[in-house]
mmCIF file with all atom_site columns, C-alpha atoms in Angstrom:
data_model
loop_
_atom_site.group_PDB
_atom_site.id
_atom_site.type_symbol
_atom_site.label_atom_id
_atom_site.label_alt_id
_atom_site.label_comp_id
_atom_site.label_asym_id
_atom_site.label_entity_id
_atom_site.label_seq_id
_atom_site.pdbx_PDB_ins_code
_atom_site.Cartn_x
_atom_site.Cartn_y
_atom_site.Cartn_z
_atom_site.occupancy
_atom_site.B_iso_or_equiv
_atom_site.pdbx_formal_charge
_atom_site.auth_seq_id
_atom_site.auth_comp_id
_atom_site.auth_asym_id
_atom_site.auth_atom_id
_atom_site.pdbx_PDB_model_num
ATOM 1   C CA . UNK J 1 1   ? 0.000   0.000  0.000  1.00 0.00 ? 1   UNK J CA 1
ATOM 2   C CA . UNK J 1 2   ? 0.932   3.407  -0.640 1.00 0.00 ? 2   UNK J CA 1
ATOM 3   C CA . UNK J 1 3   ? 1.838   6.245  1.905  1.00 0.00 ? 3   UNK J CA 1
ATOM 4   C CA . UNK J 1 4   ? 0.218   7.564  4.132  1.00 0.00 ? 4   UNK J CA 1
ATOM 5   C CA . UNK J 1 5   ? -2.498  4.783  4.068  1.00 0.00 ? 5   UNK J CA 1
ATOM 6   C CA . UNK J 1 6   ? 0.255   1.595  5.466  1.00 0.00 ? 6   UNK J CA 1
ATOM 7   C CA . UNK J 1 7   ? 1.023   4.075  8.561  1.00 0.00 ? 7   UNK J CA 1
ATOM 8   C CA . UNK J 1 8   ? -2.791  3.056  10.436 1.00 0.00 ? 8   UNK J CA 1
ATOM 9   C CA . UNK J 1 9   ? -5.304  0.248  9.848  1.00 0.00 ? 9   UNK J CA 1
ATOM 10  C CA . UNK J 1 10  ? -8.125  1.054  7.817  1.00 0.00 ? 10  UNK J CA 1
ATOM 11  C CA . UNK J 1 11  ? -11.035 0.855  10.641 1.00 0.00 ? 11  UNK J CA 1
ATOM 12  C CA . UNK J 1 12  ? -8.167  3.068  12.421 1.00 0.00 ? 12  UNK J CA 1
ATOM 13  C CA . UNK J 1 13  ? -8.694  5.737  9.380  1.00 0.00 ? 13  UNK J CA 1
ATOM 14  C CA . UNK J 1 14  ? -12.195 5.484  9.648  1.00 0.00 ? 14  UNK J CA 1
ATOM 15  C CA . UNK J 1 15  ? -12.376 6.627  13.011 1.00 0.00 ? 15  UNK J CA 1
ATOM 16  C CA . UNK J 1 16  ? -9.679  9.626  12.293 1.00 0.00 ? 16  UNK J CA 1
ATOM 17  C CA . UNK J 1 17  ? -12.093 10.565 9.250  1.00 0.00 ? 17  UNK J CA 1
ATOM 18  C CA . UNK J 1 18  ? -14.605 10.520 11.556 1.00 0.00 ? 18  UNK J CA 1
ATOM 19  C CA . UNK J 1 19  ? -12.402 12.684 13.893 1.00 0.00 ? 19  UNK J CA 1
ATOM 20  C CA . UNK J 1 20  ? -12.042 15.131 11.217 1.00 0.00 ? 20  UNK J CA 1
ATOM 21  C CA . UNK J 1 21  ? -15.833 14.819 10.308 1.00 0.00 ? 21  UNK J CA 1
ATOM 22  C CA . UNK J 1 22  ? -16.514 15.730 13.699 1.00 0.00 ? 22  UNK J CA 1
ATOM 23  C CA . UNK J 1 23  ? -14.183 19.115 13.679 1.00 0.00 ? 23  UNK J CA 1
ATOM 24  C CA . UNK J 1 24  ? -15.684 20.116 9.837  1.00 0.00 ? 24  UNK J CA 1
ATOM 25  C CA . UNK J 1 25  ? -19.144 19.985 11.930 1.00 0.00 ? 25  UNK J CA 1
ATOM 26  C CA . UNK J 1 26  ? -18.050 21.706 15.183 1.00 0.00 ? 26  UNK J CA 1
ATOM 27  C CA . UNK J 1 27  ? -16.185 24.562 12.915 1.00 0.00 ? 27  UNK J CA 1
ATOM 28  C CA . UNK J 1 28  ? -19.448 24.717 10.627 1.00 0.00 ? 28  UNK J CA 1
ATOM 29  C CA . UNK J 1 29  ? -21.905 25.353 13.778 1.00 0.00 ? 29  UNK J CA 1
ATOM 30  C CA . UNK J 1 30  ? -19.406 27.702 15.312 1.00 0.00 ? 30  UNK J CA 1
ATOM 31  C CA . UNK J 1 31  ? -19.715 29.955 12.230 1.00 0.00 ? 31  UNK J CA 1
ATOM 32  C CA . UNK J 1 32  ? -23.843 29.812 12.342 1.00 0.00 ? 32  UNK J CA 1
ATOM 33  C CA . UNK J 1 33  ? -23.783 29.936 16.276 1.00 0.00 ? 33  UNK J CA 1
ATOM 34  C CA . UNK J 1 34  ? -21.350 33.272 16.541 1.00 0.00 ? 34  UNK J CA 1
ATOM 35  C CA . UNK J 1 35  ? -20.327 34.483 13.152 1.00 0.00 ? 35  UNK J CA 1
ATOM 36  C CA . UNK J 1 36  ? -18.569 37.144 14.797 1.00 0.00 ? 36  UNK J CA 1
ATOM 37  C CA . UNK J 1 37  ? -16.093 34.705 16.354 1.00 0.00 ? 37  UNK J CA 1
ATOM 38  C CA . UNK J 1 38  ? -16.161 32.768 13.034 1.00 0.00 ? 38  UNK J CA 1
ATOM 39  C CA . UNK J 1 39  ? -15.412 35.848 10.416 1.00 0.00 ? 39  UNK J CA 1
ATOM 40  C CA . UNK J 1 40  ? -12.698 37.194 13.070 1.00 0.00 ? 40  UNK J CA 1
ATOM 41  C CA . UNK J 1 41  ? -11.284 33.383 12.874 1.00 0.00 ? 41  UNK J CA 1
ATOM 42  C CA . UNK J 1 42  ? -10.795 34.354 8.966  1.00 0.00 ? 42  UNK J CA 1
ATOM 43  C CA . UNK J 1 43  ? -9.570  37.668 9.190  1.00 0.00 ? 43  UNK J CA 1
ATOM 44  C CA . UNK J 1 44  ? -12.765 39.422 8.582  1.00 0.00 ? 44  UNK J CA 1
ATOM 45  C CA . UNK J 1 45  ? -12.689 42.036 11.119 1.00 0.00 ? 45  UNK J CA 1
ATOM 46  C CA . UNK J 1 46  ? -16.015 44.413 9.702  1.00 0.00 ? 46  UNK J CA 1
ATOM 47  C CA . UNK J 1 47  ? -16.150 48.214 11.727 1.00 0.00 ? 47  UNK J CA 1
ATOM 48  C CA . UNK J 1 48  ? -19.819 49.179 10.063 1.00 0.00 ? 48  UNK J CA 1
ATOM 49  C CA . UNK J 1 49  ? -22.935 47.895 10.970 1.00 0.00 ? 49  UNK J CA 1
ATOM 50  C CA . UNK J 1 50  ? -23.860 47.370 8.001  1.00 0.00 ? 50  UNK J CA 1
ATOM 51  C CA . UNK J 1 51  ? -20.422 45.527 7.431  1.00 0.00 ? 51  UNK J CA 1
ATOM 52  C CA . UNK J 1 52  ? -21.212 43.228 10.702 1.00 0.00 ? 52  UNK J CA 1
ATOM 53  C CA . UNK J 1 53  ? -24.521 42.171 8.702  1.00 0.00 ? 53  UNK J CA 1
ATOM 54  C CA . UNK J 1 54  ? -22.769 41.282 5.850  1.00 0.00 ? 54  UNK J CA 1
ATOM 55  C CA . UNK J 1 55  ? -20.036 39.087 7.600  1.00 0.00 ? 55  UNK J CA 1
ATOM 56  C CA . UNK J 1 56  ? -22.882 37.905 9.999  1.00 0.00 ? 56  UNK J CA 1
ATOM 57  C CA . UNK J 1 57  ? -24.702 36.092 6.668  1.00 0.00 ? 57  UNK J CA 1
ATOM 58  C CA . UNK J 1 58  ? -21.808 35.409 4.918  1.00 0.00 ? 58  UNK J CA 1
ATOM 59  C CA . UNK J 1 59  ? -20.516 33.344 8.014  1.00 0.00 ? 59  UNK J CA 1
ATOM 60  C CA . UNK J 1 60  ? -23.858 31.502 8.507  1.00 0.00 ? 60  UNK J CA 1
ATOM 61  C CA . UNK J 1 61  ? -23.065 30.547 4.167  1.00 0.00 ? 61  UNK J CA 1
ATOM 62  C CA . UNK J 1 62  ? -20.062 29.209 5.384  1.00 0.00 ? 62  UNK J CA 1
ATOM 63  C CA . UNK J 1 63  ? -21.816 27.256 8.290  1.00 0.00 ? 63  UNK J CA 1
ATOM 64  C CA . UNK J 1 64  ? -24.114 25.698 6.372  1.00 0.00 ? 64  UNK J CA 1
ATOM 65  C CA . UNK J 1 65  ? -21.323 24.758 3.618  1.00 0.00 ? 65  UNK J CA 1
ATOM 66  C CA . UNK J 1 66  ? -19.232 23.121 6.226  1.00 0.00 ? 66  UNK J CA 1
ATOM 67  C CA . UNK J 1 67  ? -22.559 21.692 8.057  1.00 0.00 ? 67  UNK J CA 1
ATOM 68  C CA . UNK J 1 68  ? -24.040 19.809 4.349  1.00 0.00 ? 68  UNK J CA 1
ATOM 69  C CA . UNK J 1 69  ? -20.397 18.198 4.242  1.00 0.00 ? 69  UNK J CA 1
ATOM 70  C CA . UNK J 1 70  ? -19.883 16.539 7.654  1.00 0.00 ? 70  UNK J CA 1
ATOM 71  C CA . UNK J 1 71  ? -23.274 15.444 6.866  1.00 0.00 ? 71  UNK J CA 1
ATOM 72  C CA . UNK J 1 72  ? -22.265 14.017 4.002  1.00 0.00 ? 72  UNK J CA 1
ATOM 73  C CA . UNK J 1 73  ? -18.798 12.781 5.797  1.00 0.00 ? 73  UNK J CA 1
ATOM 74  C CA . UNK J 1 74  ? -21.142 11.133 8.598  1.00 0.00 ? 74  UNK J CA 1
ATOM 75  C CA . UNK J 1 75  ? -23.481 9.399  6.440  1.00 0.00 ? 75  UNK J CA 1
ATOM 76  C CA . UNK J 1 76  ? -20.246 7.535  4.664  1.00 0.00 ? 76  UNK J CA 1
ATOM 77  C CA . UNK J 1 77  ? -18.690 6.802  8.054  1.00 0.00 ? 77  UNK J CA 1
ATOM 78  C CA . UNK J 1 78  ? -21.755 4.990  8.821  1.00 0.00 ? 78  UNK J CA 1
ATOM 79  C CA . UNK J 1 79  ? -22.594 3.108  5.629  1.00 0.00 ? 79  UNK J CA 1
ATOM 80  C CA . UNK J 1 80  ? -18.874 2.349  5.710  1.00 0.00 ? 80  UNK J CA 1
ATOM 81  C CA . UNK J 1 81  ? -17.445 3.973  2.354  1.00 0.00 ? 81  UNK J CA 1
ATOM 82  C CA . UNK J 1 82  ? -14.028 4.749  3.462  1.00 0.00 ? 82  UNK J CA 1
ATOM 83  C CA . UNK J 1 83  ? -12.769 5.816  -0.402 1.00 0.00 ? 83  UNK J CA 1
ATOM 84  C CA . UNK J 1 84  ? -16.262 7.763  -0.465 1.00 0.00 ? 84  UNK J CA 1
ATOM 85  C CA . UNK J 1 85  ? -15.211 9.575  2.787  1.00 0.00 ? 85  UNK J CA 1
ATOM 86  C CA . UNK J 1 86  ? -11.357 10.010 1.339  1.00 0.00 ? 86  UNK J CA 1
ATOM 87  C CA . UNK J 1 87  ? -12.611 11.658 -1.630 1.00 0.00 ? 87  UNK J CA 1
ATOM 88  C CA . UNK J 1 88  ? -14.773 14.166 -0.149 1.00 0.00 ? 88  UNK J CA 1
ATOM 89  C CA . UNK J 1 89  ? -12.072 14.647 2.194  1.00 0.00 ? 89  UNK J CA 1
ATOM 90  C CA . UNK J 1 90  ? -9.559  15.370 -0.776 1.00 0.00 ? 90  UNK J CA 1
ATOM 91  C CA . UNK J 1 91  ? -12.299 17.798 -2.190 1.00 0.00 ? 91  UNK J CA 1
ATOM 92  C CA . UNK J 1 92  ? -12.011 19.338 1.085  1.00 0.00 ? 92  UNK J CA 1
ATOM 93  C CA . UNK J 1 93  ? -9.088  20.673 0.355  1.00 0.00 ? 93  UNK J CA 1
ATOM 94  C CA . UNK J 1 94  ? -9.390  23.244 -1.982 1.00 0.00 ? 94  UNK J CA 1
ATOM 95  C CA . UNK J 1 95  ? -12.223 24.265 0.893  1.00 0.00 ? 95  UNK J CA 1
ATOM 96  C CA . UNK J 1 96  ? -9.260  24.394 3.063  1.00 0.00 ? 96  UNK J CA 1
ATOM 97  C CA . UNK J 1 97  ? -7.128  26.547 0.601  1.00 0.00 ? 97  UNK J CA 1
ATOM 98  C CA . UNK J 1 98  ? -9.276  29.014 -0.303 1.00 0.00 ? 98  UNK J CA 1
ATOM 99  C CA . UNK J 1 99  ? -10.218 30.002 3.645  1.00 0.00 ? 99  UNK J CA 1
ATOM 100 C CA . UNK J 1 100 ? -6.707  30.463 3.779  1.00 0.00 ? 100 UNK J CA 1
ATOM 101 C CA . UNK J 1 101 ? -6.198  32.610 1.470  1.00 0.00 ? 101 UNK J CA 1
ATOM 102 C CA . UNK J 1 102 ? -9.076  34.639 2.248  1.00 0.00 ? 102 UNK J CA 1
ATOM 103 C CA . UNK J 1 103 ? -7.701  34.894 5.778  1.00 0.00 ? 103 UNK J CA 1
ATOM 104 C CA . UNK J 1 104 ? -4.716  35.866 4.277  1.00 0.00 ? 104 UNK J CA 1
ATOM 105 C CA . UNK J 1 105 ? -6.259  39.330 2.904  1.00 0.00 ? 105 UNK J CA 1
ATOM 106 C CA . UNK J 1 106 ? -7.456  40.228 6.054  1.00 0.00 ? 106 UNK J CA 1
ATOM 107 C CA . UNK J 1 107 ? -5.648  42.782 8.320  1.00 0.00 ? 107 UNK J CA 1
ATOM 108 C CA . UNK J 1 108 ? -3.422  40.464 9.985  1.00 0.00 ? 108 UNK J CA 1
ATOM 109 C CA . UNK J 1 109 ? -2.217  38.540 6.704  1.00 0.00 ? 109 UNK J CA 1
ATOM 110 C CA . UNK J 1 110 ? -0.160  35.837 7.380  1.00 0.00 ? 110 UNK J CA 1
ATOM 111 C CA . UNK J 1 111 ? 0.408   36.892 11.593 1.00 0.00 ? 111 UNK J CA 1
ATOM 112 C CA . UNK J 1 112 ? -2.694  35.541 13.044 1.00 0.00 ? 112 UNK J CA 1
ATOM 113 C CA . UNK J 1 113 ? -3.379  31.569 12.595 1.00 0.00 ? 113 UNK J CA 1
ATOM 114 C CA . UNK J 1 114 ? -2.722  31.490 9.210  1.00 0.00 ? 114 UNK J CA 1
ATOM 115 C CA . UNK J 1 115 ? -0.094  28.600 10.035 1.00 0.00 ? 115 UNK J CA 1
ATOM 116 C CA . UNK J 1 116 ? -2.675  26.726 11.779 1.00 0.00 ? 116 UNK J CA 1
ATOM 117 C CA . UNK J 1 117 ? -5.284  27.407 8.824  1.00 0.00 ? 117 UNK J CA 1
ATOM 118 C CA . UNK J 1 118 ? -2.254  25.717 6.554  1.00 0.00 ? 118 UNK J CA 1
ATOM 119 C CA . UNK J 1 119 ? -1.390  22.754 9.084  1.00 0.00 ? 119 UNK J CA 1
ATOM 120 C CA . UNK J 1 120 ? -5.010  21.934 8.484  1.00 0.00 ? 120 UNK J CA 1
ATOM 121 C CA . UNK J 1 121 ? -5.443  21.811 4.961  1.00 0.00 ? 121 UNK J CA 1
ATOM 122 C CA . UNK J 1 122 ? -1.953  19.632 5.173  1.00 0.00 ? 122 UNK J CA 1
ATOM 123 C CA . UNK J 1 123 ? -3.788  17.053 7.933  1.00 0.00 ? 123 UNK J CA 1
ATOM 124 C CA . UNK J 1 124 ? -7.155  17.381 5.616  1.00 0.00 ? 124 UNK J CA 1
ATOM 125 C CA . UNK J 1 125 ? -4.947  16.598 2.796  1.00 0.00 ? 125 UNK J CA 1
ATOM 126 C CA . UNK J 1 126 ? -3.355  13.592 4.483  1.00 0.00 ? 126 UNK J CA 1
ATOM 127 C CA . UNK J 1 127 ? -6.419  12.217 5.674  1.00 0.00 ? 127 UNK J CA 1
ATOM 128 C CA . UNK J 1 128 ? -8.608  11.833 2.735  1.00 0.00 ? 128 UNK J CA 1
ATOM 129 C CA . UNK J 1 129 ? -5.458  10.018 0.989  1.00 0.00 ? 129 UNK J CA 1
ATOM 130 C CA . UNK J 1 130 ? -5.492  7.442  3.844  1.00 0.00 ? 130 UNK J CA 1
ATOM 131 C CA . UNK J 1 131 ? -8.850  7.254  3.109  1.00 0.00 ? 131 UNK J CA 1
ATOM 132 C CA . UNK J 1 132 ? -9.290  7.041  -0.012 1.00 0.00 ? 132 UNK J CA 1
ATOM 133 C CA . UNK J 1 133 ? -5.785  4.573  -0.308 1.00 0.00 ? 133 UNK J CA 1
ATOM 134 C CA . UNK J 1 134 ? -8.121  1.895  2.660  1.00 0.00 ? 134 UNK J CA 1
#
């Protein structure tokens, strides 16, 4: 078997997709529950109130994007369809990618979690090849 996928077992990359489903879903309901704390998690730091609105709806979009894939993610962890679950994972990268660039063009740029926002798309990454390698 190819790397990463020889590294765990597959029922043992099932459960760390599942992990990872799991944090999509928490990260999705944060945005809909406080989209304040979600947009300033991206960079989006709005001073207007009419600029709060906009990242207020824009966040709950986000929510509900991350939100219809750990749904999807769940219901493949539970019909067992590792690959399935791998390649939504992979798909989930370019998710990954463009938050961080967004966050990127925020006030901060690069000093505020943007290395974090990178180390996940890398685990993401690594994930849905175990995945989709099982």
């Amino acid at each position: 078997m190819a790397f990463p996928n020889r590294l765990l077992t597959p029922s043992t990359w099932r459960l760390v997709g599942l992990g990872l489903t799991t944090t999509i879903f928490a990260l999705g309901a944060l945005a809909i529950v406080s989209p304040a704390v979600g947009a300033e998690s991206l960079g989006v730091i709005p001073t207007t109130p009419e600029g709060r609105e906009v990242a207020g709806k824009g966040m709950i979009f986000l929510g509900v994007r991350d939100l219809a894939a750990a749904g999807a993610l769940y219901w493949y962890y539970f019909e067992g369809k590792q690959k399935e679950m791998g390649v939504l994972t992979l798909a989930w990268t370019l998710v990954c990618v463009v938050d961080t660039w967004v966050a990127t063009q925020g006030p901060k740029g690069w000093d505020s979690g943007i290395w974090t926002l990178c180390g996940g798309a890398a685990v993401v990454t690594f994930v849905g090849l175990g995945l989709v390698q099982s």
